[in-house]
Short mmCIF file of C-alpha atoms in Angstrom, two decimals:
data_model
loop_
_atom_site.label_atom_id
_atom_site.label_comp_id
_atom_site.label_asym_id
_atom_site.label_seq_id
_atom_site.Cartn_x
_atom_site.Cartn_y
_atom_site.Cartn_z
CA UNK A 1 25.02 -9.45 33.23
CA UNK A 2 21.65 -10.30 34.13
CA UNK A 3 20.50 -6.74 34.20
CA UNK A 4 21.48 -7.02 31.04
CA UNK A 5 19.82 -9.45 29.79
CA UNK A 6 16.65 -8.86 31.32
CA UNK A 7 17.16 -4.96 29.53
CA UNK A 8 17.41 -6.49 26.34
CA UNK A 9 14.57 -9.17 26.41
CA UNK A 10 12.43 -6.02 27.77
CA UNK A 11 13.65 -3.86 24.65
CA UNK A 12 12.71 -6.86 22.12
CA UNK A 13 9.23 -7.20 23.56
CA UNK A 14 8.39 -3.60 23.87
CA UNK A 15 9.57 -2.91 20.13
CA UNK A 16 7.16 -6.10 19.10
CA UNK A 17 4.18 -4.85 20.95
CA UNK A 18 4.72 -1.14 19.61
CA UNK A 19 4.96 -2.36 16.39
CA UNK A 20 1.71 -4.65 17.01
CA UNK A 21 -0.29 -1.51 17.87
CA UNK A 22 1.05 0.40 14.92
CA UNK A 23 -0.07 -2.12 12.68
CA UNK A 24 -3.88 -2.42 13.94
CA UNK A 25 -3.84 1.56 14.05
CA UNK A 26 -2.74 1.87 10.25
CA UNK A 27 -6.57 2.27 8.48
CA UNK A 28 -7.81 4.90 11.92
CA UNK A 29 -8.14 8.74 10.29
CA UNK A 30 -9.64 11.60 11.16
CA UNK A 31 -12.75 12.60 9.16
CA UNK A 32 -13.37 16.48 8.66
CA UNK A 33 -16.51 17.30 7.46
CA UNK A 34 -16.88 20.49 5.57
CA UNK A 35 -19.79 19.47 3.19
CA UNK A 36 -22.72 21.81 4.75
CA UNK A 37 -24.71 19.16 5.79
CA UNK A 38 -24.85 16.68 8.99
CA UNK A 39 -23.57 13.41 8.90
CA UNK A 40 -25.67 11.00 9.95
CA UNK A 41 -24.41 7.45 9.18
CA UNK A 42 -20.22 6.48 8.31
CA UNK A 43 -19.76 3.23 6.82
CA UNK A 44 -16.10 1.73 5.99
CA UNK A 45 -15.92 -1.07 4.11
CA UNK A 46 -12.96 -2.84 2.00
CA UNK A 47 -13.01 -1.95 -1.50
CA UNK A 48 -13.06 -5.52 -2.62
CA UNK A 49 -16.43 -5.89 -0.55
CA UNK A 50 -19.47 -5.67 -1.78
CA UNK A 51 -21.06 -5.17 1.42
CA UNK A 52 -21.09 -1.86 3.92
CA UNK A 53 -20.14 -2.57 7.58
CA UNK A 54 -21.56 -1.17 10.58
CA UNK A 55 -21.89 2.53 11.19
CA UNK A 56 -18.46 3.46 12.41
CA UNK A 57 -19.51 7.45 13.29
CA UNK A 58 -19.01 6.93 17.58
CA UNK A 59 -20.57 10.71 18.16
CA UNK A 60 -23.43 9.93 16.33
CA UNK A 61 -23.87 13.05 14.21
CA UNK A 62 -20.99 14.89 12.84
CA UNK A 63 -21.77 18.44 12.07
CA UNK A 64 -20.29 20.43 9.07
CA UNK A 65 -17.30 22.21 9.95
CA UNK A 66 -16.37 18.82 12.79
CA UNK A 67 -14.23 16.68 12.93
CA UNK A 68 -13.64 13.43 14.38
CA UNK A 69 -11.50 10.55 14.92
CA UNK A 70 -12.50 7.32 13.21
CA UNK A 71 -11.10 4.43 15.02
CA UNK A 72 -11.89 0.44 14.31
CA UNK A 73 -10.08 -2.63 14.64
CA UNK A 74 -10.05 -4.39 10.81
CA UNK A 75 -8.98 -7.98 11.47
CA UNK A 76 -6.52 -7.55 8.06
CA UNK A 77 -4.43 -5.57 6.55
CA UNK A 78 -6.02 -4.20 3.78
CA UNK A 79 -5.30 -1.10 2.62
CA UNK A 80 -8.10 0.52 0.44
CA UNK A 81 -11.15 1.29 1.76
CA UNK A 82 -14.79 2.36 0.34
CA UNK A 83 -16.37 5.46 2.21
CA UNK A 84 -20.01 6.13 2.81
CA UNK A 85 -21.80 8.62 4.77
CA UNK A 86 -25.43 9.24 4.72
CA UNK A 87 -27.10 12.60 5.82
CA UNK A 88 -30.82 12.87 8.03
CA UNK A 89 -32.87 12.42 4.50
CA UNK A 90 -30.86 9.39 3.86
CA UNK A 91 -28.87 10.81 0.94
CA UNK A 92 -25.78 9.10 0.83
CA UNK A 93 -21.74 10.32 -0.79
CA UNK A 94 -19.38 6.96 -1.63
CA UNK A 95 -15.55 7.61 -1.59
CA UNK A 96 -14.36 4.25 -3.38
CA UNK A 97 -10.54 3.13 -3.15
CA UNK A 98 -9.54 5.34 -0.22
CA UNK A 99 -5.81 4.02 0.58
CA UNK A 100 -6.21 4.53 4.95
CA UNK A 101 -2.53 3.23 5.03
CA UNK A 102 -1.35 6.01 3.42
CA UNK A 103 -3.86 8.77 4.43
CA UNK A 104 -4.71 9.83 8.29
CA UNK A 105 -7.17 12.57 7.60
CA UNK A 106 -10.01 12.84 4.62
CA UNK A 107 -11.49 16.21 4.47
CA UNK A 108 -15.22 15.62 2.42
CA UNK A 109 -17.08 18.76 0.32
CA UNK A 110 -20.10 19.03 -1.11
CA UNK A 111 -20.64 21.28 -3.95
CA UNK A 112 -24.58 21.80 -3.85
CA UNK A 113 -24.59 23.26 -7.69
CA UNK A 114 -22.80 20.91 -9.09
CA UNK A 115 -24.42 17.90 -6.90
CA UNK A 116 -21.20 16.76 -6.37
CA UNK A 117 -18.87 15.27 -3.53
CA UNK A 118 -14.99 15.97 -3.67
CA UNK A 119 -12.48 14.89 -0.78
CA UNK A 120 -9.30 15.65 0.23
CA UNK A 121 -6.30 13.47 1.56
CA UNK A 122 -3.38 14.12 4.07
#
């Protein structure tokens, strides 16, 4: 009976903690970068914020045709998110309203006729 018990209190608190994690993992992605140029800078900010947050890009440099995970720690649980990135000349692509509940990899272009950023979503 107490085997039990114990069984079932260690059930409840591992289903709480998993759940925990999930919940500060929601807004992590994966960025693929596929615009032809380097990126030198990523900044992630709420959409309702008018200011950019630290650079978030842990390698440093991502290289077109790279990938890389984006992890941080928001302390809410907003959902939409503003993108920046900035290349070496200090050029900079915004991505505005980017749901990171919904998506766990963004995919960015460049279209160097056009002068033009696209993305994609998964």
């Amino acid at each position: 009976m107490k085997k039990a018990f114990y069984l079932a209190v260690f059930a409840v608190l591992f289903f709480a903690a998993s759940q925990e994690v999930s919940a500060q993992a929601a807004q992590d992605f994966t960025l693929v970068n596929q615009t032809g140029v380097s990126i030198y800078q990523l900044h992630v900010s709420p959409s309702d914020t008018k200011m950019w947050g630290d650079d978030v890009l842990a390698s440093g440099v991502l290289n077109s045709g790279t990938q890389t995970g984006i992890v941080f720690s928001p302390a809410n649980d907003v959902c939409l998110y503003d993108i920046k990135i900035t290349d070496k000349d200090g050029s900079s692509l915004y991505w505005t309203g980017v749901d990171l509940c919904k998506y766990a990899e963004i995919t960015l272009y460049y279209d160097f006729d056009k002068a033009e950023g696209t993305a994609t979503f998964k």
